[in-house]
GROMACS .gro file of C-alpha atoms in nm:
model
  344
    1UNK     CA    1  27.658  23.387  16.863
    2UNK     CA    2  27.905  23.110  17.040
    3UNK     CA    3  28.130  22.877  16.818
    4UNK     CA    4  27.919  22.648  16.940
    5UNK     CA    5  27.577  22.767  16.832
    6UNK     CA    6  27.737  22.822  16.449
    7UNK     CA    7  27.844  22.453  16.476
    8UNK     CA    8  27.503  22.321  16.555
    9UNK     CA    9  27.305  22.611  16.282
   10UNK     CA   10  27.553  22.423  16.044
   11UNK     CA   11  27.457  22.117  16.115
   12UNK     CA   12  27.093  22.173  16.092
   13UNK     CA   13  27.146  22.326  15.755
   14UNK     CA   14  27.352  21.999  15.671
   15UNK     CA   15  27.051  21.822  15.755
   16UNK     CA   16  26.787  22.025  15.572
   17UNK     CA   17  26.999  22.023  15.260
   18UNK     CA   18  27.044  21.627  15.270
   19UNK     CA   19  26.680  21.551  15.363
   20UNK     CA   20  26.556  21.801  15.118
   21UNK     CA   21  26.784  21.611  14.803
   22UNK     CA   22  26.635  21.251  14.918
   23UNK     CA   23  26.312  21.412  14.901
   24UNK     CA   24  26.372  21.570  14.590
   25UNK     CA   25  26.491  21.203  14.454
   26UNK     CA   26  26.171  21.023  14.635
   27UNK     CA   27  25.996  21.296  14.415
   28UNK     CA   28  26.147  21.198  14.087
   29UNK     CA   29  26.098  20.867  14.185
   30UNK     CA   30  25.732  20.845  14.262
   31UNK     CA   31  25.613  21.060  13.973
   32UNK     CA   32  25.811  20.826  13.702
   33UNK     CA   33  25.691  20.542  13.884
   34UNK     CA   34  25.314  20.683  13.796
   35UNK     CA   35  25.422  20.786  13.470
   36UNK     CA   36  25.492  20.459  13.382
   37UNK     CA   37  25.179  20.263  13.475
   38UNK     CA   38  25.016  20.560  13.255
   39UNK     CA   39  25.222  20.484  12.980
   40UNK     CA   40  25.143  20.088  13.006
   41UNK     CA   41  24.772  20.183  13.032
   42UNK     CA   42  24.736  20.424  12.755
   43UNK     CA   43  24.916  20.132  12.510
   44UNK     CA   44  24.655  19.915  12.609
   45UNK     CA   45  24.415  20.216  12.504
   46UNK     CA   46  24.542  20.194  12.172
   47UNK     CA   47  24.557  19.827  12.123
   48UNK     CA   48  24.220  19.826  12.187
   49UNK     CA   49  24.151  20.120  11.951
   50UNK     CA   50  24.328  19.922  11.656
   51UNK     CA   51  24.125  19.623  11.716
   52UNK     CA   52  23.811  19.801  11.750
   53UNK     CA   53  23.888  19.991  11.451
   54UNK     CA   54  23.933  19.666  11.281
   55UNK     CA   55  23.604  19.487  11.337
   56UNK     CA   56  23.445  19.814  11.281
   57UNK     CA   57  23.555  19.910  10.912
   58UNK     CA   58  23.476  19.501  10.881
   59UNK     CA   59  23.117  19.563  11.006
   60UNK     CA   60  23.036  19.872  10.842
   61UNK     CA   61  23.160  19.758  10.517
   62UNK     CA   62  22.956  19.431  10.506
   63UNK     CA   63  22.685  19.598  10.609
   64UNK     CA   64  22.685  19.827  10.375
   65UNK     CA   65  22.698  19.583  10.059
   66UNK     CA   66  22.546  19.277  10.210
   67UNK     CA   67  22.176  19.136  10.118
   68UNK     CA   68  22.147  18.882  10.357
   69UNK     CA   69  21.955  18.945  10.642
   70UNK     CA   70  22.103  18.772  10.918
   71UNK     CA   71  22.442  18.932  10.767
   72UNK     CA   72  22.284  19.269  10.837
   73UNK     CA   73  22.191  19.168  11.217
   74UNK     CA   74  22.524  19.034  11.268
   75UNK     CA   75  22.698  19.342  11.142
   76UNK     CA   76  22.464  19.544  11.331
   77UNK     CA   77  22.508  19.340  11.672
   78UNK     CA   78  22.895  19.418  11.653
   79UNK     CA   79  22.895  19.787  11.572
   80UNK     CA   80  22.699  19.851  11.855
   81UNK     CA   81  22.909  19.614  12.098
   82UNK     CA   82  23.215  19.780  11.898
   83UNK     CA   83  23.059  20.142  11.999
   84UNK     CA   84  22.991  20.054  12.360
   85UNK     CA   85  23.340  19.892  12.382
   86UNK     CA   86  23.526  20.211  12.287
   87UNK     CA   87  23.324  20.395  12.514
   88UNK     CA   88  23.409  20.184  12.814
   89UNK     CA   89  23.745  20.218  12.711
   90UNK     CA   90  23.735  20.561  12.690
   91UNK     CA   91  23.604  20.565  13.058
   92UNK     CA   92  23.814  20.313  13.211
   93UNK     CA   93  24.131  20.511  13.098
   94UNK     CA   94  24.026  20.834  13.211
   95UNK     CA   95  23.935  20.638  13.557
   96UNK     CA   96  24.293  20.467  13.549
   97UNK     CA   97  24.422  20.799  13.512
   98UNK     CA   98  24.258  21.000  13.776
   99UNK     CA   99  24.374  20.694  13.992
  100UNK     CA  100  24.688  20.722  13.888
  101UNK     CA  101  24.685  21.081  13.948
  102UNK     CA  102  24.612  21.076  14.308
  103UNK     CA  103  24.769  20.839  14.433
  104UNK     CA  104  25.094  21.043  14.268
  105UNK     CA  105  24.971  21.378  14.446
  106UNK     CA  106  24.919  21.160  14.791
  107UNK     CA  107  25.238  21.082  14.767
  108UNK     CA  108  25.402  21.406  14.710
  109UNK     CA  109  25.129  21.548  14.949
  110UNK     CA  110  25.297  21.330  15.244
  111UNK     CA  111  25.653  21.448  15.112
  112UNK     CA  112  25.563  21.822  15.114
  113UNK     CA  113  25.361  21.813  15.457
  114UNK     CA  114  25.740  21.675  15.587
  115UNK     CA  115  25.964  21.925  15.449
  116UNK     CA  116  25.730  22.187  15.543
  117UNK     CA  117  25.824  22.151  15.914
  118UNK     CA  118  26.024  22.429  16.018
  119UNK     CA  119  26.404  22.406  16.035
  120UNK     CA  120  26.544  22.462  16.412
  121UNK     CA  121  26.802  22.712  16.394
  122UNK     CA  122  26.722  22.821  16.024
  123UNK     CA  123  26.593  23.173  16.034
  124UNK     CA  124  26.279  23.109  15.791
  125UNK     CA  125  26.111  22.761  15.679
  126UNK     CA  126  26.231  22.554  15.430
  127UNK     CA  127  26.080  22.667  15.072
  128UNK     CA  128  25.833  22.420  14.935
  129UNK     CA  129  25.944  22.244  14.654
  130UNK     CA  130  25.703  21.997  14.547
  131UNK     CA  131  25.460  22.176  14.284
  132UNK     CA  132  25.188  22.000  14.034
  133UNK     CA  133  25.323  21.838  13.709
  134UNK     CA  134  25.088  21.652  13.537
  135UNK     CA  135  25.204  21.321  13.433
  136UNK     CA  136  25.358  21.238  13.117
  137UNK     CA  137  25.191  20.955  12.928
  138UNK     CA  138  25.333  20.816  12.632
  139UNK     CA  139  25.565  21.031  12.419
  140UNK     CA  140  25.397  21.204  12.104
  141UNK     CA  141  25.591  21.003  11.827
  142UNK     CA  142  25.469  20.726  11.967
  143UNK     CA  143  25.100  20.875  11.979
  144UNK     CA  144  25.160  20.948  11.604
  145UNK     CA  145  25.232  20.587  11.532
  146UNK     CA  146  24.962  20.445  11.701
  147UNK     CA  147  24.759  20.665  11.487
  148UNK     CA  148  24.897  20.601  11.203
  149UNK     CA  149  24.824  20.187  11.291
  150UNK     CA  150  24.484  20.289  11.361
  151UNK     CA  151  24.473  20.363  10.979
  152UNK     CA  152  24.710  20.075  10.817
  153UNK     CA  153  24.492  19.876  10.996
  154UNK     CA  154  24.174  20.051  10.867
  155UNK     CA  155  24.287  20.038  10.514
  156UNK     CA  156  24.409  19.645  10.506
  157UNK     CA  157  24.051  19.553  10.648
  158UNK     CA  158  23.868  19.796  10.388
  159UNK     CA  159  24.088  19.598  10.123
  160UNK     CA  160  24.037  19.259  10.264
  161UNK     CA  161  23.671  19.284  10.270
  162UNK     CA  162  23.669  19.456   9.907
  163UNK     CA  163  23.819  19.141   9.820
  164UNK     CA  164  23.511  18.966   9.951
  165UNK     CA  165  23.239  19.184   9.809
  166UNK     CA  166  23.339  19.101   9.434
  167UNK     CA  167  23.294  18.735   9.505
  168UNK     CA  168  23.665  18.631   9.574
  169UNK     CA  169  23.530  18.232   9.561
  170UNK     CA  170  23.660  17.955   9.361
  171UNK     CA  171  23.579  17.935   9.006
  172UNK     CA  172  23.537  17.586   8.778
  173UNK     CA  173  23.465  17.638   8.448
  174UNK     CA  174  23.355  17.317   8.229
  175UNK     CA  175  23.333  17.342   7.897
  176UNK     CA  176  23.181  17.082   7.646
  177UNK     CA  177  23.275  17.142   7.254
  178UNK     CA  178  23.062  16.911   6.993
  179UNK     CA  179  23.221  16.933   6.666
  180UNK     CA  180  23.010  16.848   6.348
  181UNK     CA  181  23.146  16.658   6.016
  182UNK     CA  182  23.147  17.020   5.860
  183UNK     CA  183  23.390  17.178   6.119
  184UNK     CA  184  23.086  17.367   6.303
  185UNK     CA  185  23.101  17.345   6.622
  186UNK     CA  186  22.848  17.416   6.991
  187UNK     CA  187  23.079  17.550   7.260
  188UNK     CA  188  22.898  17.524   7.592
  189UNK     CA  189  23.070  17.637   7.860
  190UNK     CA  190  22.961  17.633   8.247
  191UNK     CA  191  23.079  17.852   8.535
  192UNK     CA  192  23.017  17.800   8.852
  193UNK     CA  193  23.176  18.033   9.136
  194UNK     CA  194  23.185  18.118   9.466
  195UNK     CA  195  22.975  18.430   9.633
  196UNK     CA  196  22.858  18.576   9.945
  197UNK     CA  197  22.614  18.809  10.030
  198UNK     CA  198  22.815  19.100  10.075
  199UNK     CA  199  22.774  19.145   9.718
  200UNK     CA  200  22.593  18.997   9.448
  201UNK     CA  201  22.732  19.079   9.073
  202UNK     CA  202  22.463  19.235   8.835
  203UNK     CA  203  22.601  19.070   8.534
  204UNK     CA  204  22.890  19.028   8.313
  205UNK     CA  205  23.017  19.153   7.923
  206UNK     CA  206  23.112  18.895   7.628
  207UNK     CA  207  23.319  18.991   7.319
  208UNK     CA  208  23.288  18.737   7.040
  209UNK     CA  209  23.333  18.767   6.662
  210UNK     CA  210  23.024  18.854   6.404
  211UNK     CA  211  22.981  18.499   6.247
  212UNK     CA  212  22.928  18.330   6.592
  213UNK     CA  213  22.601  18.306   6.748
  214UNK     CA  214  22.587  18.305   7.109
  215UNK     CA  215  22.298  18.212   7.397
  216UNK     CA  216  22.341  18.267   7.796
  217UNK     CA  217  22.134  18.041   7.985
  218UNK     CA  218  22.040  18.033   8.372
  219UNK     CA  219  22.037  17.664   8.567
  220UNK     CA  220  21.714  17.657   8.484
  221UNK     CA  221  21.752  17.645   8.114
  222UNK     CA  222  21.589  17.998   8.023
  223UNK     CA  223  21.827  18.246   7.848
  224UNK     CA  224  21.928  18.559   8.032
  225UNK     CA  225  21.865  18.896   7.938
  226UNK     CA  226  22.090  19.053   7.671
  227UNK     CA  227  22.164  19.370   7.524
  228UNK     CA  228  22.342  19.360   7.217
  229UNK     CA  229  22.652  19.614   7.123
  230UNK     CA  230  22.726  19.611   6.776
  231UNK     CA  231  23.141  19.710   6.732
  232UNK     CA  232  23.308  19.760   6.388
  233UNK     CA  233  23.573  19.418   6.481
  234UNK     CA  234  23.314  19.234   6.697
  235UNK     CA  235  23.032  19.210   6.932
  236UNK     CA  236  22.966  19.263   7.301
  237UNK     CA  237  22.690  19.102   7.491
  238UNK     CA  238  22.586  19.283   7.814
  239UNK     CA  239  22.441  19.026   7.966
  240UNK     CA  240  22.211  19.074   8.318
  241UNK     CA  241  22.190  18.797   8.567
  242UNK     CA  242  21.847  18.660   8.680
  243UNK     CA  243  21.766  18.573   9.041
  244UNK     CA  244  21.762  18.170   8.934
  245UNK     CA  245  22.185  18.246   8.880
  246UNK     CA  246  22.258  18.272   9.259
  247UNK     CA  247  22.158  17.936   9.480
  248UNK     CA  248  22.298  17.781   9.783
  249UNK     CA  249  22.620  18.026   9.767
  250UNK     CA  250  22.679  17.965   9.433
  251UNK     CA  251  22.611  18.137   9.096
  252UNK     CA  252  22.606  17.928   8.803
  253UNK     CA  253  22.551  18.024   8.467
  254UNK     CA  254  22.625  17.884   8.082
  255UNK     CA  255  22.679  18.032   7.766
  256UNK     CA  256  22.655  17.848   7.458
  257UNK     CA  257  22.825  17.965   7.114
  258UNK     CA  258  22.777  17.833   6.786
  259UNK     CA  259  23.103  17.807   6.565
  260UNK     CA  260  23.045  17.770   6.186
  261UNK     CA  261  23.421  17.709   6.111
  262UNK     CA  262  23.540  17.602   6.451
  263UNK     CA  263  23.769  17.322   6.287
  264UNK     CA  264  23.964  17.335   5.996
  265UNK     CA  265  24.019  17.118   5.700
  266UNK     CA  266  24.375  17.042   5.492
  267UNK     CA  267  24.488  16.756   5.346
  268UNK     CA  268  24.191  16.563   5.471
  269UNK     CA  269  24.341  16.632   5.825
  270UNK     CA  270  24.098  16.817   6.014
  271UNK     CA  271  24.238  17.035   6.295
  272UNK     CA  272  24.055  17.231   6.567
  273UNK     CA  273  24.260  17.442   6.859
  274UNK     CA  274  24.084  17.523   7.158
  275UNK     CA  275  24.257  17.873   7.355
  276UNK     CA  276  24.184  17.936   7.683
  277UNK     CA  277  24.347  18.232   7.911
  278UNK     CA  278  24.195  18.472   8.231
  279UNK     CA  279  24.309  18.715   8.431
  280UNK     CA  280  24.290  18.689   8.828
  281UNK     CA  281  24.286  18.395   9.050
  282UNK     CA  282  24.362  18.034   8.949
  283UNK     CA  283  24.061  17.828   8.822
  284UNK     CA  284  24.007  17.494   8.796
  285UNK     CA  285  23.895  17.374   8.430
  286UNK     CA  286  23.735  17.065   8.255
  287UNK     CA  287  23.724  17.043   7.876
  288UNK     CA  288  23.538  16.761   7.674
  289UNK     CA  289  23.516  16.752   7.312
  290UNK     CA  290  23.352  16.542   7.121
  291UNK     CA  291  23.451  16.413   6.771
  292UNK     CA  292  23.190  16.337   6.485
  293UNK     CA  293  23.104  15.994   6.491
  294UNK     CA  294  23.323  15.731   6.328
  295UNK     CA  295  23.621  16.006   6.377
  296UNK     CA  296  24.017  15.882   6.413
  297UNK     CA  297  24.214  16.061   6.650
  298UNK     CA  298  24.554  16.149   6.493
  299UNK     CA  299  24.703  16.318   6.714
  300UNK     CA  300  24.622  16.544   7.040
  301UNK     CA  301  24.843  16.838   7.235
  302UNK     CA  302  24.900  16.851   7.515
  303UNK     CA  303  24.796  16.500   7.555
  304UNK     CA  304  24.467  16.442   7.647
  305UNK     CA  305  24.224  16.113   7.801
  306UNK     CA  306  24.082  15.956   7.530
  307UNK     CA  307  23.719  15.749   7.526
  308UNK     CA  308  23.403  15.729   7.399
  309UNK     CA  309  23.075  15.923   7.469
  310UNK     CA  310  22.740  15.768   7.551
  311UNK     CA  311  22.597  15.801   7.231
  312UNK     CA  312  22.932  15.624   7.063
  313UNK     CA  313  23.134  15.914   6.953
  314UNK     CA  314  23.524  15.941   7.037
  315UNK     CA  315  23.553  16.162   7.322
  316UNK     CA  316  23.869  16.367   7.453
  317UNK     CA  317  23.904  16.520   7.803
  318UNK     CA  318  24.143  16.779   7.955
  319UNK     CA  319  24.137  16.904   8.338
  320UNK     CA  320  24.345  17.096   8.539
  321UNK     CA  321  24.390  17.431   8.649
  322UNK     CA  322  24.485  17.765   8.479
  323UNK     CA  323  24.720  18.044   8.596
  324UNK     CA  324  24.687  18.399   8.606
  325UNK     CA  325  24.724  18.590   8.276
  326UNK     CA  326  24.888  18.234   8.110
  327UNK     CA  327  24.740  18.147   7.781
  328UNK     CA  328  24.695  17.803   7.720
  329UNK     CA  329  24.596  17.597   7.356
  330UNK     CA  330  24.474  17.256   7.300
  331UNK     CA  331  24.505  17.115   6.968
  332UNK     CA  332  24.324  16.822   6.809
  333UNK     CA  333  24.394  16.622   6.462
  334UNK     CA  334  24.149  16.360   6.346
  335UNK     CA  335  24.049  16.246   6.038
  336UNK     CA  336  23.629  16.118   5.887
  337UNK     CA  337  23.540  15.817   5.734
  338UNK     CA  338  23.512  15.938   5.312
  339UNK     CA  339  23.124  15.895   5.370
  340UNK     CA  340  23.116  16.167   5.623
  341UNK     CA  341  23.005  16.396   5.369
  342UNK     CA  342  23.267  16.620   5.501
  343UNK     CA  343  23.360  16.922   5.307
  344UNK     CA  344  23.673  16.934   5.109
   0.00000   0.00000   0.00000
């Protein structure tokens, strides 16, 4: 072989090297390009998947405790657009990615067919070096914390809808004490709350002390159903709502309690304390009480409106609205004409 024949085989081998590292690097290049519009399509996936899995747990858990019929339609209606949605999603990702997939391996195709061509002066054809690799979606910690989104996201909805199922409405309570010129007393208190038809509360339990007497009424005026538990320090009424409780989106109920020694006597002072505390939300509250006829008004804490019932008798009036797990005590003074035929 001539010096000048090594020159050129040289120089062909020069060339094959150089043009088979640019198309090793248009290689690289093409399959990270695809690799990344299957990374960006795949996080939609998943976006999708932790929205869907949002409205779902939402619709299957209001289905599941609701009453109302349309309620049950709805909910209905959106699990199956929620089902077909995943499904479509399912399908347009594995479409995406087939896409994605061939247009990589058309690429590489039209890189391999061109470094196929044999080499002049080389003794054998270049090797091939383009071979399949699948492409690389998203990375598997980040797989894992899409997941685990999927079910923070599950478990805040299940919550957030619990929250709905026990009522979570606004409560008023207005209560109306009537205190007699012996110290007895009626307590009649009103609640009125709040509820949807995801779930409607059976009933409720009341603890009071043996020497009070105590009546649940509906709106209508008929008393509820009560079964009576007798304790050695007090008693508990399990009481059992009737249908007449729940109207318009709002159950209201009253319980009345009749309080032989509600007020107290000393020094021809009479004295009666009113407590109120809860546990949960804030509720808003209106107290009246109304003082035997002819009554004086000593003294009142906190300070409360002062007037005069319809039938004449001096009547005091507290509103606002009560904190959670705060106890709160209103205390009124007043004194009876001597012909009350109060006790002393």
């Amino acid at each position: 072989m001539s010096e000048h024949d090594e020159t050129l085989r040289k120089t062909l081998e020069e060339v094959t090297r150089l043009r088979s590292e640019r198309e090793e690097s248009l290689r690289e290049v093409a399959t990270k390009e695809y690799s990344g519009h299957l990374r960006y399509a795949e996080r939609v996936y998943w976006i999708y998947g932790v929205v869907c899995v949002a409205l779902g747990v939402a619709a299957i858990n209001f289905f599941i405790r609701s009453f109302d019929i349309k309620t049950l339609i709805g909910c209905a209606v959106v699990m199956l657009i929620i089902y077909e949605t995943t499904v479509l999603m399912k399908l347009w990702f594995a479409t995406a990615r087939m896409k994605m997939d061939v247009l990589k391996e058309m690429k590489l195709l039209r890189l391999e067919v061109a470094q196929l061509e044999t080499a002049v002066g080389v003794d054998r054809p270049a090797p091939t070096p383009v071979k399949y690799e699948p492409m690389r979606g998203m990375p598997s910690w980040e797989r894992r914390f899409w997941f685990a989104a999927c079910m923070f996201v599950a478990i805040v909805v299940s919550s957030w809808t619990s929250h709905a199922w026990f009522g979570g409405g606004e409560t008023s309570i207005e209560t109306l004490v009537t205190l007699a010129a012996d110290g007895s007393a009626e307590k009649r208190q009103t609640t009125e709350r709040a509820y949807t038809g995801y779930y409607l509360p059976k009933g409720f339990s009341f603890y009071t002390s043996k020497d009070a007497g105590v009546r649940f009424l509906d709106p209508t005026g008929h008393e509820m159903p009560v079964q009576l538990v007798v304790t050695d320090t007090n008693h508990r009424y399990d009481v059992t709502f009737t249908e007449s409780v729940f109207d318009r989106g709002k159950m209201r109920y009253t319980q009345v309690l009749d309080l032989p020694h509600a007020a107290k006597l000393e020094d021809g002072v009479w004295t009666y304390e009113h407590g109120m505390h809860h546990v949960g939300q804030d509720r808003e509250y209106r107290l009246t009480i109304l003082l035997p006829s002819g009554a004086e008004v000593l003294s009142t804490a906190p300070k409360a409106t002062a007037g005069f019932h319809e039938d004449g008798r001096p009547q005091l009036r507290y509103q606002g609205i009560t904190k959670n797990d705060k106890k709160y005590k209103f205390i009124v003074r007043y004194k009876l004409p001597s012909n009350s035929g109060s006790a002393e």
